[in-house]
mmCIF file of C-alpha atoms in Angstrom:
data_model
loop_
_atom_site.group_PDB
_atom_site.id
_atom_site.type_symbol
_atom_site.label_atom_id
_atom_site.label_comp_id
_atom_site.label_asym_id
_atom_site.label_seq_id
_atom_site.Cartn_x
_atom_site.Cartn_y
_atom_site.Cartn_z
ATOM 1 C CA MET A 822 47.168 130.082 60.868
ATOM 2 C CA LYS A 823 50.462 131.139 59.340
ATOM 3 C CA ASN A 824 50.897 133.893 61.975
ATOM 4 C CA LYS A 825 50.334 131.400 64.787
ATOM 5 C CA PHE A 826 52.982 129.055 63.352
ATOM 6 C CA THR A 827 55.436 131.946 63.002
ATOM 7 C CA LYS A 828 54.836 133.008 66.619
ATOM 8 C CA LEU A 829 55.329 129.384 67.810
ATOM 9 C CA MET A 830 58.639 129.124 65.954
ATOM 10 C CA ALA A 831 59.770 132.418 67.433
ATOM 11 C CA VAL A 832 58.914 131.257 70.951
ATOM 12 C CA CYS A 833 60.799 127.957 70.424
ATOM 13 C CA ALA A 834 63.828 129.810 69.053
ATOM 14 C CA LEU A 835 63.814 132.180 72.014
ATOM 15 C CA ALA A 836 63.550 129.248 74.444
ATOM 16 C CA ALA A 837 66.475 127.513 72.747
ATOM 17 C CA VAL A 838 68.580 130.689 73.039
ATOM 18 C CA VAL A 839 67.686 131.065 76.725
ATOM 19 C CA ILE A 840 68.527 127.405 77.477
ATOM 20 C CA ALA A 841 71.808 127.623 75.542
ATOM 21 C CA ALA A 842 72.744 130.830 77.363
ATOM 22 C CA TYR A 843 71.948 129.193 80.704
ATOM 23 C CA PHE A 844 74.212 126.238 80.031
ATOM 24 C CA MET A 845 76.948 128.525 78.719
ATOM 25 C CA LEU A 846 76.818 130.577 81.919
ATOM 26 C CA ASN A 847 76.299 127.484 84.091
ATOM 27 C CA PRO A 848 78.200 124.596 82.484
ATOM 28 C CA PRO A 849 77.866 121.111 84.027
ATOM 29 C CA GLN A 850 80.470 120.542 86.719
ATOM 30 C CA ASN A 851 83.029 117.742 86.404
ATOM 31 C CA LYS A 852 82.874 115.468 89.429
ATOM 32 C CA GLU A 853 84.968 112.588 90.755
ATOM 33 C CA MET A 854 84.111 110.167 93.543
ATOM 34 C CA VAL A 855 86.531 109.827 96.459
ATOM 35 C CA PHE A 856 87.959 106.381 97.247
ATOM 36 C CA SER A 857 90.538 105.027 99.664
ATOM 37 C CA GLY A 858 93.964 104.734 98.110
ATOM 38 C CA SER A 859 97.697 104.984 98.575
ATOM 39 C CA MET A 860 100.587 106.828 96.970
ATOM 40 C CA GLU A 861 104.335 106.513 97.155
ATOM 41 C CA ASN A 862 107.231 108.911 97.201
ATOM 42 C CA ALA A 863 109.334 106.641 94.979
ATOM 43 C CA THR A 864 112.139 106.932 92.433
ATOM 44 C CA LYS A 865 113.805 104.363 90.161
ATOM 45 C CA HIS A 866 117.552 103.718 90.090
ATOM 46 C CA MET A 867 120.205 101.297 88.902
ATOM 47 C CA GLY A 868 121.378 99.317 91.924
ATOM 48 C CA ILE A 869 124.283 97.106 92.960
ATOM 49 C CA ILE A 870 123.672 94.363 95.520
ATOM 50 C CA ILE A 871 126.280 94.085 98.257
ATOM 51 C CA ARG A 872 126.653 91.062 100.551
ATOM 52 C CA ASN A 873 129.143 89.487 102.902
ATOM 53 C CA GLU A 874 130.500 86.650 100.738
ATOM 54 C CA LYS A 875 133.293 84.139 101.213
ATOM 55 C CA ARG A 876 135.008 82.164 98.492
ATOM 56 C CA VAL A 877 135.419 78.518 99.437
ATOM 57 C CA GLU A 878 139.012 77.511 98.691
ATOM 58 C CA THR A 879 139.928 74.020 97.450
ATOM 59 C CA ASN A 880 143.228 72.201 96.958
ATOM 60 C CA LEU A 881 142.301 70.786 93.552
ATOM 61 C CA SER A 882 141.738 72.642 90.295
ATOM 62 C CA GLY A 883 139.080 71.397 87.926
ATOM 63 C CA THR A 884 135.355 71.362 87.243
ATOM 64 C CA VAL A 885 132.932 72.195 90.040
ATOM 65 C CA SER A 886 130.116 69.704 90.536
ATOM 66 C CA ALA A 887 127.529 71.228 92.881
ATOM 67 C CA LYS A 888 125.928 68.881 95.414
ATOM 68 C CA VAL A 889 123.227 71.367 96.467
ATOM 69 C CA ALA A 890 121.163 73.875 94.492
ATOM 70 C CA ASP A 891 122.128 77.538 94.237
ATOM 71 C CA GLY A 892 120.418 79.592 96.940
ATOM 72 C CA THR A 893 120.315 76.717 99.450
ATOM 73 C CA LEU A 894 121.017 77.571 103.092
ATOM 74 C CA VAL A 895 123.597 75.034 104.268
ATOM 75 C CA PRO A 896 124.967 74.330 107.763
ATOM 76 C CA ALA A 897 128.673 74.125 108.542
ATOM 77 C CA GLY A 898 130.107 70.730 107.518
ATOM 78 C CA LYS A 899 127.518 70.099 104.790
ATOM 79 C CA LEU A 900 128.810 68.536 101.533
ATOM 80 C CA ILE A 901 128.231 71.329 99.011
ATOM 81 C CA ALA A 902 130.339 70.427 95.964
ATOM 82 C CA ALA A 903 133.006 68.227 94.445
ATOM 83 C CA ILE A 904 135.965 69.387 92.385
ATOM 84 C CA VAL A 905 136.748 67.001 89.528
ATOM 85 C CA ASN A 906 140.327 67.248 88.234
ATOM 86 C CA GLU A 907 140.833 67.888 84.506
ATOM 87 C CA ASN A 908 142.685 64.554 84.230
ATOM 88 C CA ALA A 909 139.511 62.633 85.049
ATOM 89 C CA ASP A 910 137.945 60.583 82.238
ATOM 90 C CA LYS A 911 135.558 62.932 80.383
ATOM 91 C CA ASP A 912 133.386 60.049 79.182
ATOM 92 C CA VAL A 913 132.910 58.816 82.753
ATOM 93 C CA GLN A 914 131.969 62.359 83.855
ATOM 94 C CA ASP A 915 129.390 62.669 81.060
ATOM 95 C CA ARG A 916 127.842 59.292 81.873
ATOM 96 C CA LEU A 917 127.667 60.187 85.564
ATOM 97 C CA ALA A 918 125.979 63.514 84.742
ATOM 98 C CA LYS A 919 123.335 61.725 82.629
ATOM 99 C CA ILE A 920 122.686 59.151 85.349
ATOM 100 C CA ASN A 921 122.328 61.855 88.009
ATOM 101 C CA LYS A 922 119.851 63.658 85.769
ATOM 102 C CA ARG A 923 117.842 60.453 85.222
ATOM 103 C CA ILE A 924 117.816 59.682 88.956
ATOM 104 C CA GLY A 925 116.485 63.174 89.603
ATOM 105 C CA GLU A 926 113.716 62.702 87.047
ATOM 106 C CA ILE A 927 112.669 59.325 88.508
ATOM 107 C CA GLU A 928 112.678 60.634 92.078
ATOM 108 C CA SER A 929 110.533 63.605 91.023
ATOM 109 C CA ALA A 930 108.109 61.264 89.256
ATOM 110 C CA LYS A 931 108.057 58.995 92.291
ATOM 111 C CA LYS A 932 106.994 61.884 94.518
ATOM 112 C CA VAL A 933 104.041 62.461 92.219
ATOM 113 C CA SER A 934 103.097 58.767 91.991
ATOM 114 C CA ASP A 935 103.265 58.423 95.785
ATOM 115 C CA ASN A 936 100.210 60.650 95.899
ATOM 116 C CA PHE A 937 98.258 57.888 94.139
ATOM 117 C CA THR A 938 99.242 54.929 96.344
ATOM 118 C CA ASP A 939 95.622 54.521 97.337
ATOM 119 C CA ASP A 940 94.622 53.884 93.692
ATOM 120 C CA ILE A 941 95.237 50.115 94.081
ATOM 121 C CA TYR A 942 92.942 50.029 97.117
ATOM 122 C CA LYS A 943 90.267 51.905 95.199
ATOM 123 C CA LEU A 944 90.609 49.445 92.309
ATOM 124 C CA ASP A 945 90.303 46.482 94.704
ATOM 125 C CA SER A 946 87.134 48.008 96.103
ATOM 126 C CA LYS A 947 85.643 48.462 92.626
ATOM 127 C CA ILE A 948 86.590 44.888 91.656
ATOM 128 C CA SER A 949 84.798 43.574 94.765
ATOM 129 C CA GLU A 950 81.694 45.565 93.836
ATOM 130 C CA LYS A 951 81.749 44.198 90.282
ATOM 131 C CA VAL A 952 82.211 40.610 91.504
ATOM 132 C CA SER A 953 79.121 41.007 93.707
ATOM 133 C CA SER A 954 77.239 42.358 90.693
ATOM 134 C CA LEU A 955 78.446 39.427 88.597
ATOM 135 C CA VAL A 956 77.060 36.952 91.157
ATOM 136 C CA TYR A 957 73.733 38.791 91.178
ATOM 137 C CA TYR A 958 73.394 38.897 87.354
ATOM 138 C CA THR A 959 74.351 35.199 87.147
ATOM 139 C CA ASN A 960 71.641 34.251 89.670
ATOM 140 C CA ILE A 961 68.909 36.129 87.805
ATOM 141 C CA GLY A 962 70.092 34.834 84.428
ATOM 142 C CA ASP A 963 70.871 38.217 82.797
ATOM 143 C CA VAL A 964 73.422 36.995 80.222
ATOM 144 C CA GLN A 965 74.074 40.445 78.725
ATOM 145 C CA LYS A 966 74.886 41.963 82.110
ATOM 146 C CA VAL A 967 77.097 38.992 82.985
ATOM 147 C CA LEU A 968 79.203 39.563 79.848
ATOM 148 C CA GLU A 969 79.437 43.317 80.444
ATOM 149 C CA THR A 970 80.429 42.883 84.086
ATOM 150 C CA LYS A 971 83.105 40.292 83.227
ATOM 151 C CA ALA A 972 84.624 42.760 80.747
ATOM 152 C CA GLU A 973 84.617 45.534 83.378
ATOM 153 C CA ILE A 974 86.311 43.244 85.933
ATOM 154 C CA SER A 975 88.970 42.296 83.365
ATOM 155 C CA ALA A 976 89.641 45.981 82.603
ATOM 156 C CA LEU A 977 89.956 46.815 86.306
ATOM 157 C CA TYR A 978 92.461 43.978 86.819
ATOM 158 C CA ASP A 979 94.514 45.234 83.850
ATOM 159 C CA LYS A 980 94.579 48.731 85.334
ATOM 160 C CA LYS A 981 95.596 47.393 88.747
ATOM 161 C CA ASN A 982 98.448 45.366 87.260
ATOM 162 C CA LYS A 983 99.645 48.388 85.295
ATOM 163 C CA VAL A 984 99.746 50.662 88.373
ATOM 164 C CA GLY A 985 101.541 48.050 90.469
ATOM 165 C CA GLY A 986 103.908 47.073 87.658
ATOM 166 C CA GLU A 987 104.992 50.676 87.001
ATOM 167 C CA GLY A 988 105.783 51.138 90.669
ATOM 168 C CA ALA A 989 107.905 48.006 90.711
ATOM 169 C CA ALA A 990 109.664 48.981 87.473
ATOM 170 C CA THR A 991 110.466 52.434 88.838
ATOM 171 C CA LYS A 992 111.948 50.882 91.973
ATOM 172 C CA ASP A 993 114.089 48.506 89.910
ATOM 173 C CA ASP A 994 115.241 51.296 87.570
ATOM 174 C CA LEU A 995 116.232 53.515 90.483
ATOM 175 C CA ALA A 996 118.195 50.724 92.157
ATOM 176 C CA GLY A 997 120.047 49.975 88.911
ATOM 177 C CA LEU A 998 120.890 53.623 88.288
ATOM 178 C CA ASN A 999 122.190 54.112 91.835
ATOM 179 C CA ALA A 1000 124.416 51.041 91.392
ATOM 180 C CA GLN A 1001 125.825 52.482 88.156
ATOM 181 C CA LYS A 1002 126.324 55.832 89.876
ATOM 182 C CA GLN A 1003 128.389 54.221 92.631
ATOM 183 C CA GLU A 1004 130.567 52.437 90.064
ATOM 184 C CA LEU A 1005 131.252 55.643 88.110
ATOM 185 C CA GLU A 1006 131.916 57.645 91.269
ATOM 186 C CA ALA A 1007 134.440 55.005 92.319
ATOM 187 C CA LEU A 1008 136.272 55.482 88.998
ATOM 188 C CA LEU A 1009 136.443 59.227 89.589
ATOM 189 C CA ALA A 1010 137.262 59.052 93.288
ATOM 190 C CA GLU A 1011 141.007 59.634 92.915
ATOM 191 C CA TYR A 1012 140.363 62.687 90.716
ATOM 192 C CA GLU A 1013 137.672 64.189 92.920
ATOM 193 C CA GLN A 1014 137.761 66.300 96.064
ATOM 194 C CA ASN A 1015 134.661 66.757 98.194
ATOM 195 C CA VAL A 1016 134.065 70.283 99.456
ATOM 196 C CA PHE A 1017 132.300 70.852 102.771
ATOM 197 C CA ALA A 1018 130.880 74.141 103.992
ATOM 198 C CA PRO A 1019 133.392 75.739 106.407
ATOM 199 C CA GLU A 1020 130.580 77.791 107.954
ATOM 200 C CA PRO A 1021 126.799 78.272 107.553
ATOM 201 C CA GLY A 1022 125.614 80.304 104.568
ATOM 202 C CA ILE A 1023 123.812 80.482 101.241
ATOM 203 C CA PHE A 1024 125.532 78.298 98.631
ATOM 204 C CA ILE A 1025 126.285 79.756 95.174
ATOM 205 C CA SER A 1026 128.083 77.654 92.562
ATOM 206 C CA HIS A 1027 129.992 80.554 90.964
ATOM 207 C CA THR A 1028 131.735 83.823 91.829
ATOM 208 C CA ASP A 1029 131.917 87.161 89.986
ATOM 209 C CA GLY A 1030 135.144 88.740 91.232
ATOM 210 C CA TYR A 1031 133.464 91.360 93.453
ATOM 211 C CA GLU A 1032 133.332 89.232 96.611
ATOM 212 C CA ASP A 1033 136.299 91.006 98.225
ATOM 213 C CA ILE A 1034 135.588 94.449 96.769
ATOM 214 C CA LEU A 1035 131.934 94.729 97.783
ATOM 215 C CA SER A 1036 131.077 93.857 101.379
ATOM 216 C CA VAL A 1037 128.602 95.149 103.942
ATOM 217 C CA ASP A 1038 131.469 96.480 106.067
ATOM 218 C CA ASN A 1039 132.896 98.739 103.358
ATOM 219 C CA ALA A 1040 129.600 99.612 101.623
ATOM 220 C CA LYS A 1041 129.355 102.996 103.353
ATOM 221 C CA ASN A 1042 132.729 104.002 101.862
ATOM 222 C CA LEU A 1043 131.519 103.504 98.263
ATOM 223 C CA THR A 1044 131.942 106.682 96.216
ATOM 224 C CA TYR A 1045 130.043 107.628 93.100
ATOM 225 C CA SER A 1046 133.124 107.049 90.914
ATOM 226 C CA ASP A 1047 133.510 103.544 92.404
ATOM 227 C CA PHE A 1048 129.814 102.852 91.861
ATOM 228 C CA LYS A 1049 129.869 104.087 88.257
ATOM 229 C CA SER A 1050 132.977 102.053 87.427
ATOM 230 C CA ILE A 1051 131.424 98.820 88.703
ATOM 231 C CA ALA A 1052 127.998 99.594 87.196
ATOM 232 C CA ASP A 1053 129.507 100.271 83.763
ATOM 233 C CA LYS A 1054 131.387 96.954 83.859
ATOM 234 C CA LEU A 1055 128.249 95.074 84.875
ATOM 235 C CA LYS A 1056 126.309 96.688 82.013
ATOM 236 C CA LYS A 1057 129.037 96.017 79.468
ATOM 237 C CA ASN A 1058 129.640 92.429 80.552
ATOM 238 C CA ASP A 1059 126.363 90.889 81.661
ATOM 239 C CA GLU A 1060 126.565 88.950 84.911
ATOM 240 C CA LYS A 1061 126.511 85.539 83.232
ATOM 241 C CA SER A 1062 129.576 86.374 81.139
ATOM 242 C CA ILE A 1063 131.648 87.455 84.149
ATOM 243 C CA ALA A 1064 130.626 84.501 86.322
ATOM 244 C CA GLU A 1065 133.581 82.363 87.391
ATOM 245 C CA ASN A 1066 132.273 78.799 87.221
ATOM 246 C CA ASP A 1067 135.420 77.187 88.613
ATOM 247 C CA SER A 1068 134.908 78.530 92.122
ATOM 248 C CA ILE A 1069 132.120 78.598 94.714
ATOM 249 C CA LYS A 1070 131.090 80.832 97.587
ATOM 250 C CA LEU A 1071 128.936 81.118 100.684
ATOM 251 C CA ILE A 1072 126.830 84.195 101.443
ATOM 252 C CA ASP A 1073 126.033 85.475 104.924
ATOM 253 C CA ASN A 1074 122.223 85.470 104.890
ATOM 254 C CA TYR A 1075 121.757 88.019 107.690
ATOM 255 C CA MET A 1076 122.399 91.553 106.385
ATOM 256 C CA TRP A 1077 122.762 92.751 102.797
ATOM 257 C CA CYS A 1078 122.696 96.106 101.035
ATOM 258 C CA VAL A 1079 121.708 97.826 97.833
ATOM 259 C CA ALA A 1080 123.829 100.742 96.620
ATOM 260 C CA LEU A 1081 122.232 103.155 94.150
ATOM 261 C CA SER A 1082 123.122 106.433 92.495
ATOM 262 C CA ALA A 1083 120.932 109.490 93.084
ATOM 263 C CA ASP A 1084 121.179 113.207 92.383
ATOM 264 C CA LYS A 1085 121.715 115.666 95.215
ATOM 265 C CA ASP A 1086 118.061 116.782 95.264
ATOM 266 C CA ARG A 1087 116.856 113.219 95.868
ATOM 267 C CA CYS A 1088 119.533 112.706 98.516
ATOM 268 C CA LYS A 1089 118.145 115.698 100.430
ATOM 269 C CA ASP A 1090 114.937 113.709 100.993
ATOM 270 C CA PHE A 1091 116.759 111.221 103.239
ATOM 271 C CA THR A 1092 118.800 111.063 106.426
ATOM 272 C CA VAL A 1093 121.107 108.284 107.623
ATOM 273 C CA GLY A 1094 119.184 105.801 109.774
ATOM 274 C CA GLU A 1095 115.806 106.618 108.201
ATOM 275 C CA ASP A 1096 113.513 103.658 107.476
ATOM 276 C CA VAL A 1097 112.622 103.182 103.805
ATOM 277 C CA PHE A 1098 111.328 100.530 101.395
ATOM 278 C CA ILE A 1099 112.896 99.129 98.247
ATOM 279 C CA ARG A 1100 111.565 96.988 95.402
ATOM 280 C CA ILE A 1101 113.891 94.996 93.155
ATOM 281 C CA ASP A 1102 113.488 94.340 89.413
ATOM 282 C CA GLY A 1103 109.824 95.257 89.258
ATOM 283 C CA ASP A 1104 108.794 92.883 92.050
ATOM 284 C CA THR A 1105 105.692 93.997 93.967
ATOM 285 C CA LYS A 1106 107.164 92.956 97.315
ATOM 286 C CA ASN A 1107 108.203 95.878 99.532
ATOM 287 C CA ILE A 1108 111.514 95.189 101.301
ATOM 288 C CA LYS A 1109 111.953 97.215 104.468
ATOM 289 C CA GLY A 1110 115.396 98.669 105.098
ATOM 290 C CA SER A 1111 117.175 101.739 106.386
ATOM 291 C CA ILE A 1112 119.555 104.338 104.971
ATOM 292 C CA MET A 1113 123.058 103.125 105.893
ATOM 293 C CA SER A 1114 124.956 105.968 104.218
ATOM 294 C CA ILE A 1115 124.775 108.852 101.747
ATOM 295 C CA SER A 1116 128.114 109.638 100.130
ATOM 296 C CA GLU A 1117 129.485 113.142 100.737
ATOM 297 C CA GLU A 1118 130.801 114.374 97.423
ATOM 298 C CA LYS A 1119 131.090 117.696 95.601
ATOM 299 C CA GLY A 1120 129.421 116.581 92.385
ATOM 300 C CA SER A 1121 125.720 116.370 91.591
ATOM 301 C CA ASN A 1122 125.590 112.561 91.886
ATOM 302 C CA HIS A 1123 125.886 110.603 95.120
ATOM 303 C CA VAL A 1124 125.568 107.026 96.366
ATOM 304 C CA ILE A 1125 122.803 105.974 98.751
ATOM 305 C CA VAL A 1126 123.285 102.623 100.492
ATOM 306 C CA VAL A 1127 120.203 100.885 101.903
ATOM 307 C CA SER A 1128 120.770 98.014 104.342
ATOM 308 C CA THR A 1129 118.251 95.312 105.218
ATOM 309 C CA THR A 1130 117.925 91.971 106.987
ATOM 310 C CA ALA A 1131 114.778 90.997 105.044
ATOM 311 C CA TYR A 1132 114.819 87.671 103.203
ATOM 312 C CA ASP A 1133 114.807 87.941 99.421
ATOM 313 C CA ALA A 1134 115.883 84.896 97.409
ATOM 314 C CA ASN A 1135 116.590 86.906 94.237
ATOM 315 C CA SER A 1136 119.183 89.044 96.018
ATOM 316 C CA TYR A 1137 121.483 86.017 96.361
ATOM 317 C CA MET A 1138 121.473 85.288 92.634
ATOM 318 C CA GLN A 1139 122.390 88.658 91.120
ATOM 319 C CA ARG A 1140 124.784 91.583 91.488
ATOM 320 C CA SER A 1141 123.049 94.384 89.581
ATOM 321 C CA CYS A 1142 119.353 95.238 89.595
ATOM 322 C CA ASP A 1143 116.728 97.871 88.909
ATOM 323 C CA VAL A 1144 115.613 99.246 92.263
ATOM 324 C CA GLU A 1145 112.802 101.501 93.426
ATOM 325 C CA LEU A 1146 113.653 103.607 96.465
ATOM 326 C CA ILE A 1147 110.502 104.442 98.425
ATOM 327 C CA LYS A 1148 110.668 107.133 101.087
ATOM 328 C CA ASN A 1149 107.188 106.426 102.328
ATOM 329 C CA ILE A 1150 103.839 104.909 101.425
ATOM 330 C CA TYR A 1151 100.903 107.193 102.219
ATOM 331 C CA SER A 1152 97.346 105.898 102.674
ATOM 332 C CA GLY A 1153 94.055 107.725 103.053
ATOM 333 C CA LEU A 1154 91.448 109.312 100.788
ATOM 334 C CA LYS A 1155 92.691 109.825 97.234
ATOM 335 C CA VAL A 1156 91.491 112.990 95.500
ATOM 336 C CA PRO A 1157 92.512 114.723 92.253
ATOM 337 C CA VAL A 1158 94.830 117.693 92.781
ATOM 338 C CA SER A 1159 92.563 119.733 90.502
ATOM 339 C CA ALA A 1160 89.829 119.519 93.179
ATOM 340 C CA LEU A 1161 91.984 121.111 95.898
ATOM 341 C CA THR A 1162 91.308 124.719 96.805
ATOM 342 C CA LYS A 1163 91.429 127.091 99.793
ATOM 343 C CA LYS A 1164 88.721 128.945 101.667
ATOM 344 C CA ASP A 1165 89.741 131.523 104.256
ATOM 345 C CA GLY A 1166 93.257 130.043 104.103
ATOM 346 C CA VAL A 1167 92.045 126.501 104.881
ATOM 347 C CA ASP A 1168 92.748 123.561 102.534
ATOM 348 C CA GLY A 1169 89.650 121.840 101.248
ATOM 349 C CA VAL A 1170 87.474 120.733 98.356
ATOM 350 C CA TYR A 1171 83.942 121.434 97.195
ATOM 351 C CA ALA A 1172 81.804 118.297 97.485
ATOM 352 C CA VAL A 1173 78.296 117.749 96.186
ATOM 353 C CA SER A 1174 75.688 117.635 98.955
ATOM 354 C CA ASP A 1175 71.970 117.623 98.105
ATOM 355 C CA ASN A 1176 72.752 118.875 94.572
ATOM 356 C CA ALA A 1177 74.639 121.850 95.950
ATOM 357 C CA ALA A 1178 78.312 122.663 96.504
ATOM 358 C CA LYS A 1179 79.614 122.380 100.056
ATOM 359 C CA PHE A 1180 83.138 123.246 101.164
ATOM 360 C CA LYS A 1181 84.804 120.423 103.126
ATOM 361 C CA THR A 1182 88.174 120.679 104.819
ATOM 362 C CA VAL A 1183 91.055 118.327 104.105
ATOM 363 C CA GLU A 1184 94.435 117.620 105.694
ATOM 364 C CA ILE A 1185 96.879 116.917 102.860
ATOM 365 C CA VAL A 1186 99.302 114.089 103.659
ATOM 366 C CA TYR A 1187 101.060 113.816 100.303
ATOM 367 C CA LYS A 1188 100.508 114.883 96.704
ATOM 368 C CA ASP A 1189 102.071 114.821 93.264
ATOM 369 C CA ASP A 1190 101.016 116.496 90.013
ATOM 370 C CA LYS A 1191 97.796 114.477 89.622
ATOM 371 C CA TYR A 1192 96.540 113.163 92.960
ATOM 372 C CA ALA A 1193 96.709 113.835 96.670
ATOM 373 C CA ILE A 1194 96.274 111.668 99.739
ATOM 374 C CA VAL A 1195 94.279 113.360 102.499
ATOM 375 C CA LYS A 1196 93.600 112.131 106.007
ATOM 376 C CA GLU A 1197 90.222 110.510 106.621
ATOM 377 C CA ASN A 1198 88.397 112.103 109.565
ATOM 378 C CA ASN A 1199 84.948 110.626 110.113
ATOM 379 C CA ALA A 1200 84.485 112.515 113.405
ATOM 380 C CA ASP A 1201 84.262 115.888 111.669
ATOM 381 C CA ALA A 1202 81.044 116.531 109.711
ATOM 382 C CA ASN A 1203 82.779 119.268 107.718
ATOM 383 C CA SER A 1204 85.640 116.969 106.676
ATOM 384 C CA LEU A 1205 85.825 115.068 103.389
ATOM 385 C CA LEU A 1206 84.369 111.566 103.598
ATOM 386 C CA LEU A 1207 84.752 108.321 101.659
ATOM 387 C CA TYR A 1208 82.539 108.200 98.512
ATOM 388 C CA ASP A 1209 81.936 111.967 98.490
ATOM 389 C CA GLU A 1210 81.791 113.474 95.006
ATOM 390 C CA VAL A 1211 84.254 116.356 94.629
ATOM 391 C CA LEU A 1212 84.204 119.103 91.989
ATOM 392 C CA THR A 1213 87.372 119.126 89.922
ATOM 393 C CA SER A 1214 86.966 122.772 88.815
ATOM 394 C CA PRO A 1215 86.510 124.650 92.102
ATOM 395 C CA ASP A 1216 87.235 128.166 90.727
ATOM 396 C CA LYS A 1217 84.382 130.607 91.378
ATOM 397 C CA MET A 1218 82.657 127.921 93.456
ATOM 398 C CA TYR A 1219 80.780 128.808 96.665
ATOM 399 C CA ASN A 1220 78.677 127.092 99.304
ATOM 400 C CA GLY A 1221 75.133 126.446 98.157
ATOM 401 C CA LYS A 1222 75.750 126.762 94.428
ATOM 402 C CA ILE A 1223 73.412 124.413 92.575
ATOM 403 C CA ILE A 1224 75.270 121.564 90.874
ATOM 404 C CA LYS A 1225 73.818 119.854 87.820
#
């Protein structure tokens, strides 16, 4: 009995050694499924926004009171601001500012309440239903229901009066505030100059001193030393601190640019006139543009200027930004670079087919250190397909090798 047990243990030990040796010589293969995807040839830079801007000159010095919101597109002749002279009564100005704020709040609330104008009609309908119920309960002599229904009718009338009363009160308040506004504006009239837009454009209630220095026309002449000087000033003095609040400007909303610094190797990736994409301050929106210029300088750093006519509201409100410069966006089948190999000089991967390795050809569109985008070709049976499983360690792989 003891000999049989010893032999059994020996057989089990031998089997374990054989199995272990098999897995050591034939380790499980790492696999990854192929999905559709996209990749970008993109780099991040510090950027300066360049626009065609025009200061709006006035004949009176003082405090600017904007009549339209920043970023508003205004036609020529539109009232955009008023300049209030420093001799104007400060108390009157403060009262007028508070009244304008209150008028704005009431008008905003009124827009919301206008959505509920049918509430009174709904209440009238419910009251009519309850009155009919009251008549019914009275006729059948149900005293309890009569009392309950009378209470419900009373509550509905109270609610109706409240809705209607608030509307009337709001109307009266607004009329009173507008009357006070007219009185205060009359007191300030001799100290105030209305400013009208001399031409169409985007209204901005402040300037930053770069309106004449940075324009679309001279953007292509920007050198790296010019760029660095302006960028350093913008970093040192944040844009809010350098804003000049006593002057206003209009921005041409057609073409604008972003200038960015890049090393000479990155500059080699582009040519003037080439279409590209940019993204500003981490926004996911791709803005299409083209390379306007690449500065020709001896040093290792250069300036790339991208021009665009795409609408972007944020570009009107800032001068400096973080920008991503995207040469291209590539779409196709996304595979790990570790799965790429060659067979007879042809690019490809080993995919799992019926538990065996099969070489499939690929046409590489773009790749980085981790992933590659390859063209999808469903017409070729030997080409990589969507949802194929590829082997990420293709060394010593061959067609027909069993895959665990």
